[in-house]
C-alpha cells in the first residue's frame, strides 16, 4: 500500500436544520486501502459518505478527492469514483445484463456485461431481474455496478447489513479482491467483526465526531495496553463458527 492520501477531509460539518449531524471531522484515506467508517446508527456515516460521493451538500469543511476539490470539480470527481445506486434505480422491467448496459450508457462506456457479472459471480443470473435475487446477490450486483466506470475509489454504504454469515464472508472476499486489484474502498459498517477482518484502517464515529482512527490491530493493542481484559473467558469458537462449519465450510455460494 502506498501512503499517498487519495482522499482528504478537513473539518467537515453537516447541519440538517439546527441539528449538526457531522461535527467537524478530519481524516485521510490512503490509495489502495479499505477504509472503514464505523459507528452506531445515526452516527453520521452515510452523511459523510454521501458528501464525499458528491450526492449531498456539506455545510462547511474541505474535501479533496484524487487531488480535486469537491467544491470546484464535482463532475470530474464523479467520473473517478464508483457509487452504489439506490435500489430504486434498478428498473424492474430490466434484467441484470440490461441494467449493466444502461448504467454503462450513463457513463458513456461500452462494456461487456458478462465480465462484470463474472467479477461478482452472477453470470448465471444474467437474465434475472434484480428483485428476484437473494440479499447477497443483490449486494454483489450493486458492487458490480460501482465498477462500471473503472473507478479509482468505490464507496459502499453498509454492504453486508442484513446478510447471512456466508453471504457476508462472500462479500468480504469480493471487496478485498477489489482492493487487491488497486481500487481504494471506503465502506461504512456497524459490524465490528467485519471491520476487523476487512478494513486496513478505521475511523470510529460517534454522534458526528471521530473518536478513534487507526488500524484495527492498533486500536486493539491500545485498548489492551490500558490493562483491559475481556470479562469472560473467551471460547475458542462462537456460534457463528458453528453455523459456518455446519452449513458451508468452503463457502462457495449463498444462493
Ligand atoms: P448513519 O449512516 O451513521 O446511521 P446518518 O448519516 O444517516 O447516520 O445520519 C446522521 C444523523 O443525521 C441522524 O441523526 C439522522 O437522523 C440525521 N439525518 C440524516 N439525514 C437527514 C436528513 N435528510 N434530514 C434530517 N436529518 C437527517
Ligand atoms: Mg447509514
mmCIF file of N, CA and C in Angstrom, residues 123-218:
data_model
loop_
_atom_site.group_PDB
_atom_site.id
_atom_site.type_symbol
_atom_site.label_atom_id
_atom_site.label_comp_id
_atom_site.label_asym_id
_atom_site.label_seq_id
_atom_site.Cartn_x
_atom_site.Cartn_y
_atom_site.Cartn_z
ATOM 1 N N UNK A 123 -22.860 -14.716 -13.275
ATOM 2 C CA UNK A 123 -23.048 -14.976 -14.706
ATOM 3 C C UNK A 123 -24.361 -15.720 -14.969
ATOM 4 N N UNK A 124 -24.657 -16.661 -14.070
ATOM 5 C CA UNK A 124 -25.869 -17.470 -14.303
ATOM 6 C C UNK A 124 -27.152 -16.692 -14.014
ATOM 7 N N UNK A 125 -27.006 -15.453 -13.548
ATOM 8 C CA UNK A 125 -28.195 -14.625 -13.293
ATOM 9 C C UNK A 125 -28.346 -13.520 -14.354
ATOM 10 N N UNK A 126 -27.642 -13.664 -15.453
ATOM 11 C CA UNK A 126 -27.610 -12.608 -16.472
ATOM 12 C C UNK A 126 -29.006 -12.167 -16.912
ATOM 13 N N UNK A 127 -29.935 -13.116 -16.942
ATOM 14 C CA UNK A 127 -31.282 -12.795 -17.439
ATOM 15 C C UNK A 127 -32.282 -12.589 -16.300
ATOM 16 N N UNK A 128 -31.783 -12.620 -15.067
ATOM 17 C CA UNK A 128 -32.690 -12.470 -13.915
ATOM 18 C C UNK A 128 -32.981 -10.997 -13.660
ATOM 19 N N UNK A 129 -34.104 -10.754 -13.004
ATOM 20 C CA UNK A 129 -34.449 -9.411 -12.569
ATOM 21 C C UNK A 129 -33.828 -9.160 -11.187
ATOM 22 N N UNK A 130 -33.497 -7.914 -10.925
ATOM 23 C CA UNK A 130 -32.880 -7.560 -9.638
ATOM 24 C C UNK A 130 -33.724 -8.040 -8.468
ATOM 25 N N UNK A 131 -35.041 -7.839 -8.575
ATOM 26 C CA UNK A 131 -35.918 -8.164 -7.438
ATOM 27 C C UNK A 131 -35.927 -9.661 -7.125
ATOM 28 N N UNK A 132 -35.515 -10.491 -8.086
ATOM 29 C CA UNK A 132 -35.535 -11.937 -7.866
ATOM 30 C C UNK A 132 -34.211 -12.474 -7.301
ATOM 31 N N UNK A 133 -33.279 -11.585 -7.009
ATOM 32 C CA UNK A 133 -32.002 -12.028 -6.442
ATOM 33 C C UNK A 133 -32.106 -12.182 -4.929
ATOM 34 N N UNK A 134 -31.230 -13.013 -4.360
ATOM 35 C CA UNK A 134 -31.123 -13.093 -2.892
ATOM 36 C C UNK A 134 -30.441 -11.822 -2.382
ATOM 37 N N UNK A 135 -30.480 -11.628 -1.075
ATOM 38 C CA UNK A 135 -29.861 -10.432 -0.488
ATOM 39 C C UNK A 135 -28.393 -10.300 -0.846
ATOM 40 N N UNK A 136 -27.685 -11.414 -0.755
ATOM 41 C CA UNK A 136 -26.248 -11.390 -1.062
ATOM 42 C C UNK A 136 -25.999 -11.108 -2.536
ATOM 43 N N UNK A 137 -26.841 -11.704 -3.387
ATOM 44 C CA UNK A 137 -26.700 -11.463 -4.830
ATOM 45 C C UNK A 137 -26.985 -10.007 -5.171
ATOM 46 N N UNK A 138 -27.991 -9.438 -4.509
ATOM 47 C CA UNK A 138 -28.299 -8.015 -4.747
ATOM 48 C C UNK A 138 -27.094 -7.149 -4.414
ATOM 49 N N UNK A 139 -26.483 -7.444 -3.276
ATOM 50 C CA UNK A 139 -25.319 -6.646 -2.873
ATOM 51 C C UNK A 139 -24.167 -6.839 -3.852
ATOM 52 N N UNK A 140 -23.968 -8.080 -4.300
ATOM 53 C CA UNK A 140 -22.871 -8.321 -5.245
ATOM 54 C C UNK A 140 -23.130 -7.577 -6.549
ATOM 55 N N UNK A 141 -24.381 -7.610 -6.990
ATOM 56 C CA UNK A 141 -24.698 -6.898 -8.232
ATOM 57 C C UNK A 141 -24.464 -5.397 -8.062
ATOM 58 N N UNK A 142 -24.889 -4.901 -6.916
ATOM 59 C CA UNK A 142 -24.724 -3.481 -6.648
ATOM 60 C C UNK A 142 -23.235 -3.099 -6.632
ATOM 61 N N UNK A 143 -22.391 -3.986 -6.136
ATOM 62 C CA UNK A 143 -20.947 -3.719 -6.148
ATOM 63 C C UNK A 143 -20.423 -3.748 -7.583
ATOM 64 N N UNK A 144 -20.948 -4.672 -8.396
ATOM 65 C CA UNK A 144 -20.535 -4.699 -9.812
ATOM 66 C C UNK A 144 -20.847 -3.366 -10.487
ATOM 67 N N UNK A 145 -22.009 -2.789 -10.145
ATOM 68 C CA UNK A 145 -22.374 -1.525 -10.806
ATOM 69 C C UNK A 145 -21.432 -0.391 -10.402
ATOM 70 N N UNK A 146 -20.810 -0.487 -9.228
ATOM 71 C CA UNK A 146 -19.880 0.582 -8.831
ATOM 72 C C UNK A 146 -18.598 0.529 -9.666
ATOM 73 N N UNK A 147 -18.345 -0.615 -10.310
ATOM 74 C CA UNK A 147 -17.069 -0.798 -11.016
ATOM 75 C C UNK A 147 -17.151 -0.439 -12.499
ATOM 76 N N UNK A 148 -18.344 -0.098 -12.964
ATOM 77 C CA UNK A 148 -18.575 0.080 -14.404
ATOM 78 C C UNK A 148 -17.678 1.141 -15.021
ATOM 79 N N UNK A 149 -17.426 2.214 -14.300
ATOM 80 C CA UNK A 149 -16.615 3.302 -14.867
ATOM 81 C C UNK A 149 -15.137 3.161 -14.494
ATOM 82 N N UNK A 150 -14.730 1.938 -14.117
ATOM 83 C CA UNK A 150 -13.331 1.660 -13.790
ATOM 84 C C UNK A 150 -12.793 2.698 -12.791
ATOM 85 N N UNK A 151 -13.477 2.826 -11.650
ATOM 86 C CA UNK A 151 -13.171 3.921 -10.725
ATOM 87 C C UNK A 151 -11.877 3.703 -9.939
ATOM 88 N N UNK A 152 -11.295 4.790 -9.469
ATOM 89 C CA UNK A 152 -10.132 4.704 -8.569
ATOM 90 C C UNK A 152 -10.559 4.390 -7.147
ATOM 91 N N UNK A 153 -11.783 4.822 -6.830
ATOM 92 C CA UNK A 153 -12.281 4.719 -5.454
ATOM 93 C C UNK A 153 -13.727 4.239 -5.532
ATOM 94 N N UNK A 154 -14.105 3.288 -4.678
ATOM 95 C CA UNK A 154 -15.534 2.976 -4.587
ATOM 96 C C UNK A 154 -16.035 3.195 -3.159
ATOM 97 N N UNK A 155 -17.296 3.562 -3.070
ATOM 98 C CA UNK A 155 -17.961 3.850 -1.800
ATOM 99 C C UNK A 155 -19.060 2.818 -1.576
ATOM 100 N N UNK A 156 -19.042 2.173 -0.431
ATOM 101 C CA UNK A 156 -20.038 1.144 -0.128
ATOM 102 C C UNK A 156 -20.671 1.461 1.228
ATOM 103 N N UNK A 157 -21.983 1.671 1.226
ATOM 104 C CA UNK A 157 -22.673 2.014 2.471
ATOM 105 C C UNK A 157 -23.323 0.749 3.036
ATOM 106 N N UNK A 158 -22.776 0.256 4.123
ATOM 107 C CA UNK A 158 -23.269 -0.952 4.789
ATOM 108 C C UNK A 158 -23.503 -2.092 3.807
ATOM 109 N N UNK A 159 -22.437 -2.518 3.133
ATOM 110 C CA UNK A 159 -22.628 -3.520 2.079
ATOM 111 C C UNK A 159 -23.130 -4.866 2.572
ATOM 112 N N UNK A 160 -22.983 -5.169 3.859
ATOM 113 C CA UNK A 160 -23.376 -6.517 4.304
ATOM 114 C C UNK A 160 -24.512 -6.514 5.318
ATOM 115 N N UNK A 161 -25.127 -5.359 5.537
ATOM 116 C CA UNK A 161 -26.212 -5.317 6.518
ATOM 117 C C UNK A 161 -27.365 -6.211 6.076
ATOM 118 N N UNK A 162 -27.809 -7.042 6.986
ATOM 119 C CA UNK A 162 -28.958 -7.901 6.710
ATOM 120 C C UNK A 162 -28.617 -9.202 6.014
ATOM 121 N N UNK A 163 -27.340 -9.459 5.753
ATOM 122 C CA UNK A 163 -26.977 -10.703 5.061
ATOM 123 C C UNK A 163 -26.633 -11.808 6.063
ATOM 124 N N UNK A 164 -26.767 -13.046 5.606
ATOM 125 C CA UNK A 164 -26.390 -14.169 6.474
ATOM 126 C C UNK A 164 -24.863 -14.313 6.496
ATOM 127 N N UNK A 165 -24.342 -15.094 7.456
ATOM 128 C CA UNK A 165 -22.874 -15.164 7.626
ATOM 129 C C UNK A 165 -22.121 -15.574 6.363
ATOM 130 N N UNK A 166 -22.634 -16.540 5.607
ATOM 131 C CA UNK A 166 -21.914 -16.932 4.385
ATOM 132 C C UNK A 166 -21.874 -15.803 3.379
ATOM 133 N N UNK A 167 -23.019 -15.172 3.187
ATOM 134 C CA UNK A 167 -23.087 -14.088 2.204
ATOM 135 C C UNK A 167 -22.161 -12.947 2.619
ATOM 136 N N UNK A 168 -22.054 -12.718 3.919
ATOM 137 C CA UNK A 168 -21.166 -11.648 4.390
ATOM 138 C C UNK A 168 -19.719 -11.994 4.065
ATOM 139 N N UNK A 169 -19.325 -13.233 4.352
ATOM 140 C CA UNK A 169 -17.941 -13.627 4.058
ATOM 141 C C UNK A 169 -17.648 -13.578 2.572
ATOM 142 N N UNK A 170 -18.618 -13.978 1.788
ATOM 143 C CA UNK A 170 -18.513 -13.894 0.336
ATOM 144 C C UNK A 170 -18.221 -12.462 -0.108
ATOM 145 N N UNK A 171 -18.959 -11.526 0.470
ATOM 146 C CA UNK A 171 -18.762 -10.108 0.125
ATOM 147 C C UNK A 171 -17.421 -9.604 0.624
ATOM 148 N N UNK A 172 -16.983 -10.071 1.792
ATOM 149 C CA UNK A 172 -15.665 -9.642 2.300
ATOM 150 C C UNK A 172 -14.599 -10.031 1.295
ATOM 151 N N UNK A 173 -14.692 -11.284 0.798
ATOM 152 C CA UNK A 173 -13.693 -11.733 -0.198
ATOM 153 C C UNK A 173 -13.755 -10.877 -1.451
ATOM 154 N N UNK A 174 -14.964 -10.598 -1.885
ATOM 155 C CA UNK A 174 -15.132 -9.783 -3.093
ATOM 156 C C UNK A 174 -14.531 -8.389 -2.900
ATOM 157 N N UNK A 175 -14.823 -7.772 -1.764
ATOM 158 C CA UNK A 175 -14.352 -6.405 -1.515
ATOM 159 C C UNK A 175 -12.831 -6.388 -1.353
ATOM 160 N N UNK A 176 -12.291 -7.387 -0.658
ATOM 161 C CA UNK A 176 -10.826 -7.457 -0.505
ATOM 162 C C UNK A 176 -10.172 -7.645 -1.874
ATOM 163 N N UNK A 177 -10.812 -8.428 -2.738
ATOM 164 C CA UNK A 177 -10.284 -8.647 -4.087
ATOM 165 C C UNK A 177 -10.248 -7.362 -4.898
ATOM 166 N N UNK A 178 -11.267 -6.537 -4.736
ATOM 167 C CA UNK A 178 -11.315 -5.249 -5.438
ATOM 168 C C UNK A 178 -10.168 -4.365 -4.949
ATOM 169 N N UNK A 179 -9.953 -4.354 -3.633
ATOM 170 C CA UNK A 179 -8.827 -3.598 -3.068
ATOM 171 C C UNK A 179 -7.494 -4.145 -3.611
ATOM 172 N N UNK A 180 -7.376 -5.469 -3.671
ATOM 173 C CA UNK A 180 -6.111 -6.071 -4.108
ATOM 174 C C UNK A 180 -5.793 -5.740 -5.562
ATOM 175 N N UNK A 181 -6.821 -5.420 -6.343
ATOM 176 C CA UNK A 181 -6.569 -5.005 -7.732
ATOM 177 C C UNK A 181 -6.248 -3.515 -7.822
ATOM 178 N N UNK A 182 -6.215 -2.817 -6.673
ATOM 179 C CA UNK A 182 -5.735 -1.439 -6.681
ATOM 180 C C UNK A 182 -6.785 -0.373 -6.457
ATOM 181 N N UNK A 183 -8.043 -0.779 -6.314
ATOM 182 C CA UNK A 183 -9.099 0.210 -6.087
ATOM 183 C C UNK A 183 -9.183 0.521 -4.593
ATOM 184 N N UNK A 184 -9.266 1.789 -4.269
ATOM 185 C CA UNK A 184 -9.453 2.205 -2.881
ATOM 186 C C UNK A 184 -10.921 2.013 -2.513
ATOM 187 N N UNK A 185 -11.167 1.488 -1.328
ATOM 188 C CA UNK A 185 -12.547 1.207 -0.913
ATOM 189 C C UNK A 185 -12.836 1.961 0.383
ATOM 190 N N UNK A 186 -13.924 2.729 0.379
ATOM 191 C CA UNK A 186 -14.423 3.341 1.618
ATOM 192 C C UNK A 186 -15.751 2.679 1.919
ATOM 193 N N UNK A 187 -15.881 2.120 3.095
ATOM 194 C CA UNK A 187 -17.157 1.500 3.417
ATOM 195 C C UNK A 187 -17.607 1.912 4.809
ATOM 196 N N UNK A 188 -18.906 1.811 5.018
ATOM 197 C CA UNK A 188 -19.443 2.020 6.360
ATOM 198 C C UNK A 188 -19.936 0.672 6.879
ATOM 199 N N UNK A 189 -19.864 0.507 8.167
ATOM 200 C CA UNK A 189 -20.421 -0.710 8.767
ATOM 201 C C UNK A 189 -20.675 -0.457 10.251
ATOM 202 N N UNK A 190 -21.614 -1.209 10.802
ATOM 203 C CA UNK A 190 -21.701 -1.217 12.259
ATOM 204 C C UNK A 190 -21.348 -2.594 12.802
ATOM 205 N N UNK A 191 -20.776 -3.453 11.921
ATOM 206 C CA UNK A 191 -20.301 -4.762 12.370
ATOM 207 C C UNK A 191 -18.810 -4.688 12.654
ATOM 208 N N UNK A 192 -18.438 -4.866 13.916
ATOM 209 C CA UNK A 192 -17.022 -4.747 14.269
ATOM 210 C C UNK A 192 -16.204 -5.942 13.789
ATOM 211 N N UNK A 193 -16.833 -7.118 13.728
ATOM 212 C CA UNK A 193 -16.079 -8.281 13.220
ATOM 213 C C UNK A 193 -15.709 -8.052 11.760
ATOM 214 N N UNK A 194 -16.637 -7.450 11.028
ATOM 215 C CA UNK A 194 -16.391 -7.140 9.612
ATOM 216 C C UNK A 194 -15.233 -6.153 9.457
ATOM 217 N N UNK A 195 -15.271 -5.113 10.261
ATOM 218 C CA UNK A 195 -14.214 -4.102 10.178
ATOM 219 C C UNK A 195 -12.863 -4.711 10.528
ATOM 220 N N UNK A 196 -12.870 -5.582 11.528
ATOM 221 C CA UNK A 196 -11.604 -6.165 11.978
ATOM 222 C C UNK A 196 -10.966 -7.026 10.892
ATOM 223 N N UNK A 197 -11.777 -7.767 10.169
ATOM 224 C CA UNK A 197 -11.250 -8.648 9.121
ATOM 225 C C UNK A 197 -10.908 -7.862 7.857
ATOM 226 N N UNK A 198 -11.760 -6.900 7.533
ATOM 227 C CA UNK A 198 -11.728 -6.341 6.186
ATOM 228 C C UNK A 198 -10.963 -5.025 6.073
ATOM 229 N N UNK A 199 -11.023 -4.190 7.091
ATOM 230 C CA UNK A 199 -10.528 -2.820 6.931
ATOM 231 C C UNK A 199 -9.047 -2.705 7.266
ATOM 232 N N UNK A 200 -8.313 -1.972 6.444
ATOM 233 C CA UNK A 200 -6.919 -1.666 6.759
ATOM 234 C C UNK A 200 -6.849 -0.626 7.867
ATOM 235 N N UNK A 201 -7.725 0.354 7.787
ATOM 236 C CA UNK A 201 -7.819 1.356 8.859
ATOM 237 C C UNK A 201 -9.279 1.720 9.044
ATOM 238 N N UNK A 202 -9.599 2.166 10.232
ATOM 239 C CA UNK A 202 -10.979 2.537 10.527
ATOM 240 C C UNK A 202 -11.021 3.860 11.287
ATOM 241 N N UNK A 203 -12.096 4.599 11.030
ATOM 242 C CA UNK A 203 -12.424 5.749 11.871
ATOM 243 C C UNK A 203 -13.700 5.386 12.611
ATOM 244 N N UNK A 204 -13.671 5.476 13.928
ATOM 245 C CA UNK A 204 -14.889 5.227 14.705
ATOM 246 C C UNK A 204 -15.590 6.553 14.926
ATOM 247 N N UNK A 205 -16.819 6.632 14.453
ATOM 248 C CA UNK A 205 -17.603 7.867 14.549
ATOM 249 C C UNK A 205 -18.716 7.676 15.561
ATOM 250 N N UNK A 206 -18.883 8.647 16.416
ATOM 251 C CA UNK A 206 -19.988 8.609 17.369
ATOM 252 C C UNK A 206 -20.578 10.005 17.449
ATOM 253 N N UNK A 207 -21.877 10.118 17.252
ATOM 254 C CA UNK A 207 -22.569 11.416 17.301
ATOM 255 C C UNK A 207 -21.827 12.487 16.516
ATOM 256 N N UNK A 208 -21.403 12.143 15.311
ATOM 257 C CA UNK A 208 -20.839 13.150 14.414
ATOM 258 C C UNK A 208 -19.387 13.503 14.651
ATOM 259 N N UNK A 209 -18.729 12.778 15.563
ATOM 260 C CA UNK A 209 -17.311 13.051 15.829
ATOM 261 C C UNK A 209 -16.490 11.783 15.670
ATOM 262 N N UNK A 210 -15.267 11.933 15.175
ATOM 263 C CA UNK A 210 -14.346 10.787 15.127
ATOM 264 C C UNK A 210 -13.706 10.637 16.498
ATOM 265 N N UNK A 211 -13.906 9.482 17.106
ATOM 266 C CA UNK A 211 -13.367 9.274 18.447
ATOM 267 C C UNK A 211 -12.149 8.364 18.436
ATOM 268 N N UNK A 212 -11.846 7.741 17.306
ATOM 269 C CA UNK A 212 -10.625 6.932 17.173
ATOM 270 C C UNK A 212 -10.359 6.721 15.697
ATOM 271 N N UNK A 213 -9.072 6.650 15.348
ATOM 272 C CA UNK A 213 -8.716 6.421 13.941
ATOM 273 C C UNK A 213 -7.364 5.728 13.889
ATOM 274 N N UNK A 214 -7.359 4.487 13.417
ATOM 275 C CA UNK A 214 -6.121 3.699 13.339
ATOM 276 C C UNK A 214 -6.461 2.385 12.647
ATOM 277 N N UNK A 215 -5.486 1.488 12.571
ATOM 278 C CA UNK A 215 -5.802 0.147 12.068
ATOM 279 C C UNK A 215 -6.508 -0.613 13.189
ATOM 280 N N UNK A 216 -7.320 -1.620 12.843
ATOM 281 C CA UNK A 216 -7.970 -2.416 13.892
ATOM 282 C C UNK A 216 -6.950 -2.972 14.895
ATOM 283 N N UNK A 217 -5.816 -3.479 14.401
ATOM 284 C CA UNK A 217 -4.783 -4.009 15.302
ATOM 285 C C UNK A 217 -4.287 -2.963 16.287
ATOM 286 N N UNK A 218 -4.017 -1.766 15.765
ATOM 287 C CA UNK A 218 -3.529 -0.703 16.647
ATOM 288 C C UNK A 218 -4.562 -0.356 17.716
#
